[in-house]
Coordinates of C-alpha atoms in Angstrom, one line a residue:
M808 CA -79.8 7.6 16.7
R809 CA -82.6 9.5 18.0
Y810 CA -82.4 12.8 19.6
K811 CA -84.6 16.4 20.6
G812 CA -86.8 15.2 18.0
F813 CA -83.9 15.0 15.6
Y814 CA -82.1 12.0 14.2
I815 CA -78.0 11.8 13.7
K816 CA -76.0 9.4 11.5
I817 CA -72.7 9.4 12.4
S818 CA -70.5 7.4 10.3
P819 CA -66.0 7.1 10.5
D820 CA -64.8 9.4 8.0
S821 CA -61.1 9.6 6.6
N822 CA -61.1 11.6 4.8
I823 CA -61.2 14.9 6.4
R824 CA -59.5 18.6 5.6
R825 CA -58.4 21.0 7.9
A826 CA -56.0 23.6 8.0
D827 CA -52.5 23.2 10.8
K828 CA -52.1 25.7 12.6
K829 CA -48.8 26.3 9.5
G830 CA -52.1 26.7 7.5
R831 CA -51.0 23.5 5.4
D832 CA -53.6 21.2 4.5
I833 CA -54.1 18.3 6.2
L834 CA -55.1 15.7 6.3
C835 CA -57.4 13.6 9.5
E836 CA -59.8 11.5 10.3
G837 CA -62.7 11.7 12.3
F838 CA -66.6 11.3 12.3
L839 CA -69.0 12.5 9.3
I840 CA -72.4 13.6 11.1
Q841 CA -75.4 13.8 8.9
V842 CA -78.3 15.2 10.9
F843 CA -81.8 14.8 10.0
A844 CA -85.7 15.3 10.3
D845 CA -86.3 11.5 10.9
E846 CA -85.3 8.4 10.3
T847 CA -85.8 8.2 6.7
E848 CA -82.8 10.0 5.9
R849 CA -85.3 12.2 3.2
I850 CA -84.6 15.5 4.7
E851 CA -81.2 16.2 5.8
I852 CA -81.5 19.8 8.2
D853 CA -77.5 19.7 8.2
N854 CA -74.1 17.8 7.8
F855 CA -70.4 19.2 9.1
S856 CA -67.1 16.1 10.8
A857 CA -65.9 16.4 13.8
A858 CA -61.2 15.7 13.3
V859 CA -59.9 14.0 15.6
G860 CA -56.9 17.1 17.4
F861 CA -59.5 19.5 16.5
E862 CA -63.7 19.1 17.6
I863 CA -62.6 16.4 19.1
L864 CA -59.4 14.6 21.3
E865 CA -59.4 11.0 19.9
N866 CA -61.2 8.7 17.5
S867 CA -63.9 7.3 19.5
F868 CA -68.1 7.2 18.0
E869 CA -68.5 7.9 21.9
E870 CA -66.9 11.3 21.5
A871 CA -68.3 12.2 17.7
V872 CA -71.4 11.4 19.9
Q873 CA -71.5 13.9 22.5
F874 CA -69.8 16.5 19.8
A875 CA -73.4 15.9 17.2
K876 CA -74.9 16.4 21.1
D877 CA -73.3 19.4 21.3
F878 CA -74.3 20.9 18.9
V879 CA -78.1 20.1 18.6
E880 CA -77.6 21.8 22.4
C881 CA -76.6 25.3 20.3
E882 CA -78.8 24.9 17.7
G883 CA -80.9 27.6 17.5
K884 CA -79.1 29.6 20.6
E885 CA -76.1 31.6 20.1
C886 CA -73.2 29.0 21.1
M887 CA -69.4 30.7 21.0

């Protein structure tokens, strides 16, 4: 998908590591999100994951898309 001059690729991922409230490592489902300079996917700007129950609430592609857009909006800004 194209957004704000970037190309964003979103892929399902069932092997995302997170820590639960007790600090134990757990595996989560979610999405791998990669941000590229263009559709050729040769210049990767960033990559990150969105895990269900952590960065996103549901295992939905639409929620992952919104999370990726929010990330691009915050790039270059102080978002915390």
